[in-house]
Tab-separated table of C-alpha atoms and ligand atoms in Angstrom:
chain	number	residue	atom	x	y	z
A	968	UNK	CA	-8.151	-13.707	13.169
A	969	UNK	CA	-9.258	-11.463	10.621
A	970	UNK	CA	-13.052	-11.895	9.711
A	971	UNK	CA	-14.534	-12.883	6.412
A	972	UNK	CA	-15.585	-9.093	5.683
A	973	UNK	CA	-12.495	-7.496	6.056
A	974	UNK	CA	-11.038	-9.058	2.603
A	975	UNK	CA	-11.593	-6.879	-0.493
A	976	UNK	CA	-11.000	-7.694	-4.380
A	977	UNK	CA	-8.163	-6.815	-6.517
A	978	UNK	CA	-10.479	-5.361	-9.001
A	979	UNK	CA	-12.021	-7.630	-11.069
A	980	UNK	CA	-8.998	-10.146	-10.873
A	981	UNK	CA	-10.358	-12.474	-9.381
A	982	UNK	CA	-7.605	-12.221	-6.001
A	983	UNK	CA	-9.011	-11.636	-2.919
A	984	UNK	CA	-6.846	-10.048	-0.258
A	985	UNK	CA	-6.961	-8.733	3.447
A	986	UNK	CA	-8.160	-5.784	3.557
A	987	UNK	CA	-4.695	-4.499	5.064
A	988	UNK	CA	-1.830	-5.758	3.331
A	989	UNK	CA	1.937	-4.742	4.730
A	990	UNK	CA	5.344	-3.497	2.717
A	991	UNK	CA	8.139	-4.708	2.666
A	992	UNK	CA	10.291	-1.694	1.192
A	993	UNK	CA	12.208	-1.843	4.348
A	994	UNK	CA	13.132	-5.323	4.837
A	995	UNK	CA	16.460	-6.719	4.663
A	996	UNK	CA	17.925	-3.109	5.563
A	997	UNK	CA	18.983	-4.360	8.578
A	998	UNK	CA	20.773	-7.583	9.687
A	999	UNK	CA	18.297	-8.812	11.379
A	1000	UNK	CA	16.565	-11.155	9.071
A	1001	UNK	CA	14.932	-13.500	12.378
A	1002	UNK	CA	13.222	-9.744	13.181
A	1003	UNK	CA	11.858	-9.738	9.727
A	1004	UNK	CA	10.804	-13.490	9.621
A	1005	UNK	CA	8.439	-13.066	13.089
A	1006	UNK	CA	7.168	-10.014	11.610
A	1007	UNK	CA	5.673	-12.376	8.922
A	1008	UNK	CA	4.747	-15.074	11.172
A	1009	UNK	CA	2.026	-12.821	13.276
A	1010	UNK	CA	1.196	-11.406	10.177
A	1011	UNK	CA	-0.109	-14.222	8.868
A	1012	UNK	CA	-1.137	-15.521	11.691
A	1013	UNK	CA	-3.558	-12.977	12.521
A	1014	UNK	CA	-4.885	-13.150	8.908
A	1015	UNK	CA	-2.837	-10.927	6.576
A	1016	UNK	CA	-2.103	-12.403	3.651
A	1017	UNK	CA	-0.802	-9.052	1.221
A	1018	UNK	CA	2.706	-8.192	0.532
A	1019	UNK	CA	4.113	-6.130	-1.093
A	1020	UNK	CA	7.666	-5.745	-2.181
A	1021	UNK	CA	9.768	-4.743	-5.533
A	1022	UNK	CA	12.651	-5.806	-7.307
A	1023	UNK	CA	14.322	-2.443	-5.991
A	1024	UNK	CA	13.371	-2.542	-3.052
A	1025	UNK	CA	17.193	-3.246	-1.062
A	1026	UNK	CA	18.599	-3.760	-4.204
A	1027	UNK	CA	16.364	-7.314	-4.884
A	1028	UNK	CA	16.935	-8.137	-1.255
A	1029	UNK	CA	13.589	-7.626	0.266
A	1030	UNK	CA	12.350	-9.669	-2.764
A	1031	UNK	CA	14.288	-12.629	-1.261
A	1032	UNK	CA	13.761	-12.005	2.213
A	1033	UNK	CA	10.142	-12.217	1.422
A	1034	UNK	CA	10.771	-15.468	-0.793
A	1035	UNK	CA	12.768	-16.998	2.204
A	1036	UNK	CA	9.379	-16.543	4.154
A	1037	UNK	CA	7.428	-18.219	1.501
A	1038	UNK	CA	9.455	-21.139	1.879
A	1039	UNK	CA	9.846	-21.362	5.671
A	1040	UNK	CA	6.142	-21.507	6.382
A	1041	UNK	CA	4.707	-22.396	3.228
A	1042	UNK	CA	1.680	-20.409	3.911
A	1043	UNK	CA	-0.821	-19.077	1.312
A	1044	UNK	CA	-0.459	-15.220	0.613
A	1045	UNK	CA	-0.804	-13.218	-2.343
A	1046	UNK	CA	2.517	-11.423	-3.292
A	1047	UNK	CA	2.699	-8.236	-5.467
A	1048	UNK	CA	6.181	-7.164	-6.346
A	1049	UNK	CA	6.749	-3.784	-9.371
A	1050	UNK	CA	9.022	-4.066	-12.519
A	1051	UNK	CA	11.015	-0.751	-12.834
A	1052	UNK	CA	11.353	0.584	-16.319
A	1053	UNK	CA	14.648	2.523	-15.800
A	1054	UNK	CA	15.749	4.563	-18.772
A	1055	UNK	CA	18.193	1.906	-19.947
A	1056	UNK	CA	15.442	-0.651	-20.240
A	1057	UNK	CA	13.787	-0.763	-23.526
A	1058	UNK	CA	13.180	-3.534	-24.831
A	1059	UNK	CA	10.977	-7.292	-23.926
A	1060	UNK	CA	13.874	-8.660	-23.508
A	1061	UNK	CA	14.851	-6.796	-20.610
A	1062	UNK	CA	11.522	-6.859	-19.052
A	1063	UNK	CA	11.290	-10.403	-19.171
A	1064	UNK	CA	14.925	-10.661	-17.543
A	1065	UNK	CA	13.581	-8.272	-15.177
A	1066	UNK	CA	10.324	-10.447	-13.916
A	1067	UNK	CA	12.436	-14.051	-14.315
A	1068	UNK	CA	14.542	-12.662	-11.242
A	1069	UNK	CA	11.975	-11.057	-9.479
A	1070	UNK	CA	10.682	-14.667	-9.681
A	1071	UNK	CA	13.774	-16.298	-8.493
A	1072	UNK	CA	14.423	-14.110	-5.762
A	1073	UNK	CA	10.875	-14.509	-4.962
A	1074	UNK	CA	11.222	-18.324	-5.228
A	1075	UNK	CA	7.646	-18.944	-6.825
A	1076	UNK	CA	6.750	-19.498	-9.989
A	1077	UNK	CA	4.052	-17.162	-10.558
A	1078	UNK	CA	3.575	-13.557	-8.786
A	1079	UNK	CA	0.043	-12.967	-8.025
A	1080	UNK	CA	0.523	-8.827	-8.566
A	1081	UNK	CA	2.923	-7.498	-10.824
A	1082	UNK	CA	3.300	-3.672	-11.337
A	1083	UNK	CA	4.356	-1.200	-13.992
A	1084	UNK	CA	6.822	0.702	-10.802
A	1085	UNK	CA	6.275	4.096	-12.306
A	1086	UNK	CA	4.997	5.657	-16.095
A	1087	UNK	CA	8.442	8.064	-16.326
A	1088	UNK	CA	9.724	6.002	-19.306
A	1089	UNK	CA	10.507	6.581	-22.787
A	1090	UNK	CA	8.341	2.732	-23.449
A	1091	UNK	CA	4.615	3.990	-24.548
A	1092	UNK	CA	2.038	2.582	-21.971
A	1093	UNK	CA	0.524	0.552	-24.824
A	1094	UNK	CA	3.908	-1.163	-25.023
A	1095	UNK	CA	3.995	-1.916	-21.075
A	1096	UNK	CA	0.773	-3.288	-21.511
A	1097	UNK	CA	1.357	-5.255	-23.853
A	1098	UNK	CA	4.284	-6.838	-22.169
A	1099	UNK	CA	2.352	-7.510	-19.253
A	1100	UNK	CA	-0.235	-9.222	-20.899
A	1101	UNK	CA	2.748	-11.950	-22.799
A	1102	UNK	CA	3.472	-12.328	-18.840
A	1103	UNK	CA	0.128	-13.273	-18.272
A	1104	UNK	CA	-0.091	-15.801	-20.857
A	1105	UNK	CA	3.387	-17.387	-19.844
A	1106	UNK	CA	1.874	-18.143	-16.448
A	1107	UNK	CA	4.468	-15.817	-14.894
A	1108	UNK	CA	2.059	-13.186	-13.529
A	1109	UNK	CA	-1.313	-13.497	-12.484
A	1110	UNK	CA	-2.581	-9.967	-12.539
A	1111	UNK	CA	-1.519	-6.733	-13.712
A	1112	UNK	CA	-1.293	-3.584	-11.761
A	1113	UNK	CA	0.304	0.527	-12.623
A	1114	UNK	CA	1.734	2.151	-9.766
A	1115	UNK	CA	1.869	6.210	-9.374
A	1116	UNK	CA	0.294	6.158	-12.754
A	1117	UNK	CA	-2.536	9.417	-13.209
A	1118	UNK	CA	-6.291	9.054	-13.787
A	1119	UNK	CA	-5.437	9.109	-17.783
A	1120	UNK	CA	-2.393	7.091	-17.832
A	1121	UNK	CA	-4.670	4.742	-16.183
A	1122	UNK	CA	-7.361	4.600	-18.451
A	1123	UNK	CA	-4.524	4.222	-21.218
A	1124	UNK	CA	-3.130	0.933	-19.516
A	1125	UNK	CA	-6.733	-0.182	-18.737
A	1126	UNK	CA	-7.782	-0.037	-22.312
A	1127	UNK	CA	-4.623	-1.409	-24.008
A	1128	UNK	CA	-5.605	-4.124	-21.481
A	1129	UNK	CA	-8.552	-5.003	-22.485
A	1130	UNK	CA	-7.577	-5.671	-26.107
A	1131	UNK	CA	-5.458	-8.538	-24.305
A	1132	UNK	CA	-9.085	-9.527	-22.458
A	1133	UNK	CA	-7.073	-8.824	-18.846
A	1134	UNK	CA	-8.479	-6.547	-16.210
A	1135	UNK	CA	-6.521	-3.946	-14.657
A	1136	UNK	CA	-6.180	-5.106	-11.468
A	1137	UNK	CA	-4.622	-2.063	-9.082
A	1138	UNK	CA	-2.707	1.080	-9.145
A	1139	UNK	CA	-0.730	1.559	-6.287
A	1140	UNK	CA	-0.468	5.180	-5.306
A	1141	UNK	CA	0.343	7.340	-2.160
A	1142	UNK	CA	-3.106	8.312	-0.114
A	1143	UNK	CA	-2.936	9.074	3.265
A	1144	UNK	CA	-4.978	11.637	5.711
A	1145	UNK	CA	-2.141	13.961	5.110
A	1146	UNK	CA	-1.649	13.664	1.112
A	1147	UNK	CA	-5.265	13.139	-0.011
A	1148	UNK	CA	-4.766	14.440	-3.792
A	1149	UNK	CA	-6.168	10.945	-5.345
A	1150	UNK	CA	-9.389	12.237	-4.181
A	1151	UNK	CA	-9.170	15.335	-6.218
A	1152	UNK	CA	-6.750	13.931	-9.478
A	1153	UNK	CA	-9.467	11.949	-10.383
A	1154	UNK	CA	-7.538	8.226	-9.631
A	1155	UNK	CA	-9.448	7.685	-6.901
A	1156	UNK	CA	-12.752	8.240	-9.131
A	1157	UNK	CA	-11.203	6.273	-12.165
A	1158	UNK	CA	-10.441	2.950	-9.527
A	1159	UNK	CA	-14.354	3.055	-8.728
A	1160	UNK	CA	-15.287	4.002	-12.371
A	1161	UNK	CA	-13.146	1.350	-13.540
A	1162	UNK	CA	-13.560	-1.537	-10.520
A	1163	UNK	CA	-9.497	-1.367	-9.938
A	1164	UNK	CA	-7.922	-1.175	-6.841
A	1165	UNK	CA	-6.444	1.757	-4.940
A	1166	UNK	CA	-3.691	0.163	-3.133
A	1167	UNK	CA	-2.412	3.003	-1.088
A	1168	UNK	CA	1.124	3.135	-0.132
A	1169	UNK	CA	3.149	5.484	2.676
A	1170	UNK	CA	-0.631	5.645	4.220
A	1171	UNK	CA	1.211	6.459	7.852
A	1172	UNK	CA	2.870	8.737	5.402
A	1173	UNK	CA	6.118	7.561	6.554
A	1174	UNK	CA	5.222	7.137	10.472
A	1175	UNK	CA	4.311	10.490	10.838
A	1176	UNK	CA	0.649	9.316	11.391
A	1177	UNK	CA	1.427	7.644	14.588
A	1178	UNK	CA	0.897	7.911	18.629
A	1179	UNK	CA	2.530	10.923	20.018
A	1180	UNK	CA	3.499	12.902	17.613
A	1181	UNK	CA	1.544	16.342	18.155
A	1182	UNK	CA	3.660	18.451	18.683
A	1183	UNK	CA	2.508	20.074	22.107
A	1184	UNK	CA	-0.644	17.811	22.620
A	1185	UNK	CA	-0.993	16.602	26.020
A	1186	UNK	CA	-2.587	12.484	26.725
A	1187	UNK	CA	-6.089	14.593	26.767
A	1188	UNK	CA	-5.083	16.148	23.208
A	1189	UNK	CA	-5.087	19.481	24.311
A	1190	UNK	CA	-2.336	22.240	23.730
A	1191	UNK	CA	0.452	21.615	26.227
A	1192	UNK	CA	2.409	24.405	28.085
A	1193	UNK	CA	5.685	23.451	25.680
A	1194	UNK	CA	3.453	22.869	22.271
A	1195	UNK	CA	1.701	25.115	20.083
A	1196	UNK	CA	0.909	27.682	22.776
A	1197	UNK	CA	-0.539	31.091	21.700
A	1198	UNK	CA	-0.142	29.781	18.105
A	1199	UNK	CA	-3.014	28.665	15.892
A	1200	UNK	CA	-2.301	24.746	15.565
A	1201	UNK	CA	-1.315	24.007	11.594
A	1202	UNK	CA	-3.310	21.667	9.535
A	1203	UNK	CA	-0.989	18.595	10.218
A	1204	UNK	CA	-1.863	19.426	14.161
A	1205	UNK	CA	-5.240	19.387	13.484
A	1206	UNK	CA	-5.485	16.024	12.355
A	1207	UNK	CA	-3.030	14.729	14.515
A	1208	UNK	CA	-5.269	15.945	17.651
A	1209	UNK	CA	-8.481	14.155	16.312
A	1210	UNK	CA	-6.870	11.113	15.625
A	1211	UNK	CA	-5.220	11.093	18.914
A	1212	UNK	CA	-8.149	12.367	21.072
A	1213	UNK	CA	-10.301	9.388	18.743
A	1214	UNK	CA	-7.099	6.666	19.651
A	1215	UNK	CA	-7.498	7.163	23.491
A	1216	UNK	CA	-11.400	6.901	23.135
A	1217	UNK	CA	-11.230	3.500	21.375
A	1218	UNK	CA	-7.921	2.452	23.328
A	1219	UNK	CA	-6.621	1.660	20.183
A	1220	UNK	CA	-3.214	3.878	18.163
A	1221	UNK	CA	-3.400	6.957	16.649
A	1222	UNK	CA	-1.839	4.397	13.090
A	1223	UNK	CA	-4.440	2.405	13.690
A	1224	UNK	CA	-7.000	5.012	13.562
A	1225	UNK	CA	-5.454	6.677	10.640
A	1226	UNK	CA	-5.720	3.245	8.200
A	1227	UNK	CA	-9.154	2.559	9.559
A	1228	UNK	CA	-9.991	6.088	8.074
A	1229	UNK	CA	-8.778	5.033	4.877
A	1230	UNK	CA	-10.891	1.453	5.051
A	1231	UNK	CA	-13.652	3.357	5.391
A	1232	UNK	CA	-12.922	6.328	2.914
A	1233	UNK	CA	-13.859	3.726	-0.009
A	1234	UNK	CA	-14.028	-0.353	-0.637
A	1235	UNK	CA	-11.438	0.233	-3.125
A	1236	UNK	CA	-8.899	1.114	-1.243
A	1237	UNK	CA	-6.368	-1.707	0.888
A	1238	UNK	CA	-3.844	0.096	2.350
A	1239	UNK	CA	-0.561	-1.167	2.269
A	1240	UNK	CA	1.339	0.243	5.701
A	1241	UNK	CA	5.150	-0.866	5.702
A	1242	UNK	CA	6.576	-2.089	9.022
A	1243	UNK	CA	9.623	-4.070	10.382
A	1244	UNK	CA	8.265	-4.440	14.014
A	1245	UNK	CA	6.211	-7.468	15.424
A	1246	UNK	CA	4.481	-4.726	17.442
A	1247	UNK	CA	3.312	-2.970	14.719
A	1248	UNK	CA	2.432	-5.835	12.651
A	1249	UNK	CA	0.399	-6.920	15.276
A	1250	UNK	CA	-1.518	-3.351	15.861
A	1251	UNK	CA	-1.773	-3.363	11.764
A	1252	UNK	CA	-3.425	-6.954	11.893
A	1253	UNK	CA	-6.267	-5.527	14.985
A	1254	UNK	CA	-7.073	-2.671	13.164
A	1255	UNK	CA	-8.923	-5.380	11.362
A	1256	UNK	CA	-10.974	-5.943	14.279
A	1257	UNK	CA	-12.963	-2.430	14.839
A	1258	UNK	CA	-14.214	0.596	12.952
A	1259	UNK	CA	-14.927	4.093	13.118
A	1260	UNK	CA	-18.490	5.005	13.278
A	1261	UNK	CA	-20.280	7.977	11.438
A	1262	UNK	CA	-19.148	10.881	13.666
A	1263	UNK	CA	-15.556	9.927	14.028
A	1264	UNK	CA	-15.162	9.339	9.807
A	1265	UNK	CA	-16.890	12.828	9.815
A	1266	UNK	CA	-14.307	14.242	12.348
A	1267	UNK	CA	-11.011	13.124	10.843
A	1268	UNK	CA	-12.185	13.899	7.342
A	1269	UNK	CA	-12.979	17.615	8.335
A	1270	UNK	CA	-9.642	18.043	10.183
A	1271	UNK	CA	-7.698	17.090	6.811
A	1272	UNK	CA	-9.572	18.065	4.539
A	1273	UNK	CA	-7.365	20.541	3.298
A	1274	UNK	CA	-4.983	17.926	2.572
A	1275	UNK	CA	-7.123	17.187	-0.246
A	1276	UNK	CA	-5.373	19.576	-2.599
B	1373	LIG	N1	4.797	2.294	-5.413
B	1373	LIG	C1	5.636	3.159	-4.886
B	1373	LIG	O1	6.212	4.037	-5.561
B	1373	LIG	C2	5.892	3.109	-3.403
B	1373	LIG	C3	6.581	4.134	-2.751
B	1373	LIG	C4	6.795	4.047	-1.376
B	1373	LIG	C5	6.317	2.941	-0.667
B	1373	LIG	N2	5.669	1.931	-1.334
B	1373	LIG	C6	5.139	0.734	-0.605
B	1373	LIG	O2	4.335	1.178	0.453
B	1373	LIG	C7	4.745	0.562	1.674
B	1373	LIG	C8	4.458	1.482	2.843
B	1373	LIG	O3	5.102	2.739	2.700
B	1373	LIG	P1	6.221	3.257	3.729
B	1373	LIG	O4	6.753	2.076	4.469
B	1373	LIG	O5	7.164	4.110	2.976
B	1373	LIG	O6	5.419	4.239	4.681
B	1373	LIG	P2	4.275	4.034	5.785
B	1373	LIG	O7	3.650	2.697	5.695
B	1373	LIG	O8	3.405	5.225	5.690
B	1373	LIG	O9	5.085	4.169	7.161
B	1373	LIG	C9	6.021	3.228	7.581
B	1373	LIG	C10	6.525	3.702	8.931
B	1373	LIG	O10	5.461	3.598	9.872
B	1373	LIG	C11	5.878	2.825	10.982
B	1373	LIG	N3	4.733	2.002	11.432
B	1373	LIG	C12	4.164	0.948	10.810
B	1373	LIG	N4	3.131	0.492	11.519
B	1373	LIG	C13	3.043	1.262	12.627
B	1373	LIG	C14	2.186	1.272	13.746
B	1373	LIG	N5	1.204	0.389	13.868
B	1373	LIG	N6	2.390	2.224	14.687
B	1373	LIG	C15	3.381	3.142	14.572
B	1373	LIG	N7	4.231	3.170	13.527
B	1373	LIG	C16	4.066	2.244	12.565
B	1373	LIG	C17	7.037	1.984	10.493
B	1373	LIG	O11	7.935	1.693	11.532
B	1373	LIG	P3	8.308	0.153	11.925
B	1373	LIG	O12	9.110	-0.406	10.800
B	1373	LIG	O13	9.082	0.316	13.193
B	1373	LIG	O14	7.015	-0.574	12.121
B	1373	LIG	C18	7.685	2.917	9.471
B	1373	LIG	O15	8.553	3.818	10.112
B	1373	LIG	C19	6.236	0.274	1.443
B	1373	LIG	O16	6.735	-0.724	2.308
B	1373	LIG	C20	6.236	-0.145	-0.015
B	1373	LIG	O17	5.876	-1.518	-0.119
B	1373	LIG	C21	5.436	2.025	-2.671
């Protein structure tokens, strides 16, 4: 079970989380919904209690996969799920449509995080916000979060919040060891400047951050005779290696290894790694239970730190 440290704030919100939460932008692809439902079982089990999902997501049907959860094993966990303002959707109306069948689907009456999907829309940000905030004070949503939105459309949404008295609460945006540019395009600064949240999506950036993987590295992380031989390793290599040789010393996964750098890499920051496997929801849940020390943060942040830009 997941200790009492390893929770961390939704900004100033008020919602506490685990510090690992778990998407769902795969679920329902398959037909396999029992798969899906056992996934969520050890999940919460083992003491994570974020999801995250979107009314695109399989066309709404990960939205009701994850309310079908909900109301199998009536267990408490903080849902976020993203309103997408496509270019034919314009007006309240439509964004009000929009969350009532996210909330259907969902089976709940209120959705703990709701994000603005993306900022490419013709709606100012002011506007967004303001919608949000009328979602707010129908009981329908009970935070407000941007997702790939940049340092200033940020502060934009943050301030048109606060005329409304609300708190940003997140923005959701894609960090990993291999794609580290919020550390450089100032969101990761504006999330501490502001106390928001940097939930960080694809951080296995797609399952390439995972066991075995290096191309050429032998089980001691070393060049192997059908790898990288006589060629300099590339940067991707480079961090691969340290996280492997680091996974075998802690007999824990290279994944694991790769979110705990990201736990580390700042309190605002709850990674949100997607998986359809009981496996892997059970190695997402333990990464809860260790941490890197000093040397091995220094280690894995040297090897990508050319990933920055
Ligand atoms: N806001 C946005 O625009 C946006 C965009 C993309 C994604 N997202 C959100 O971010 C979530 C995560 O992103 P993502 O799913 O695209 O990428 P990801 O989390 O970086 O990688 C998912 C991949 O990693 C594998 N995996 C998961 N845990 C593992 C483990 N412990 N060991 C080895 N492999 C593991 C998964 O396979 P298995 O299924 O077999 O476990 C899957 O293939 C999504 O589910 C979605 O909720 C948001």
């Amino acid at each position: 079970m997941i200790r009492e440290s390893q929770h961390r704030l939704l900004g100033v919100s008020g919602i506490r989380v685990s510090s690992l939460g778990v998407g769902t932008n795969r679920w329902a692809q398959g037909r396999n919904d029992e798969a899906v439902f056992q996934v969520f079982q050890s999940l919460v089990d083992a003491g994570v209690n974020f999801f995250d999902t979107a009314e695109i997501y399989t066309r709404g049907r990960s939205e009701r996969l994850l309310g079908a959860c909900l109301q199998r094993y009536h267990r408490p966990v903080v849902i976020a799920s993203k309103f997408a303002p496509l270019p034919t959707r314009l007006s309240g109306r439509q964004f009000m449509n929009a969350l009532d069948a996210s909330l259907n689907c969902l089976g709940v009456q209120t959705i703990d995080l709701y994000y603005i999907h993306f900022p490419y829309t013709l709606l100012s940000i002011e506007k967004l916000m303001d919608l949000m905030a009328q979602a707010v004070e129908a009981g329908k949503i009970r935070a407000v979060g941007v997702s790939n939105f940049n340092a200033k459309q940020m502060r934009r949404a943050a301030t048109r919040l606060a005329h409304h008295h609300i708190p940003m609460a997140a923005n959701q945006v894609r960090y990993n060891l291999i794609h580290r540019q919020p550390e450089e395009n100032g969101v990761l600064e504006a999330c501490r400047e502001l106390n928001v949240a940097l939930v960080a999506y694809r951080p296995l950036e797609r399952g390439r951050l995972k066991s075995n993987t290096v191309p050429g590295a032998s089980s001691s992380g070393s060049p192997s005779s059908t790898g990288w031989k006589g060629k300099a390793p590339s940067k991707e290599e480079n961090v691969q290696k340290i996280l492997q040789t680091i996974a075998q010393q802690r007999g824990k996964s290279v994944s694991q290894v790769a979110l705990n750098w990201l736990l580390r890499r700042d309190e605002h920051v709850i990674p949100i790694p997607g998986t359809t496997s009981e496996r892997h929801a059970l190695e997402i849940a333990d990464t809860l239970s260790w941490e890197l020390n000093d040397d091995e943060f220094a280690a894995i942040d040297q090897a990508s730190s050319p990933w920055k830009h």
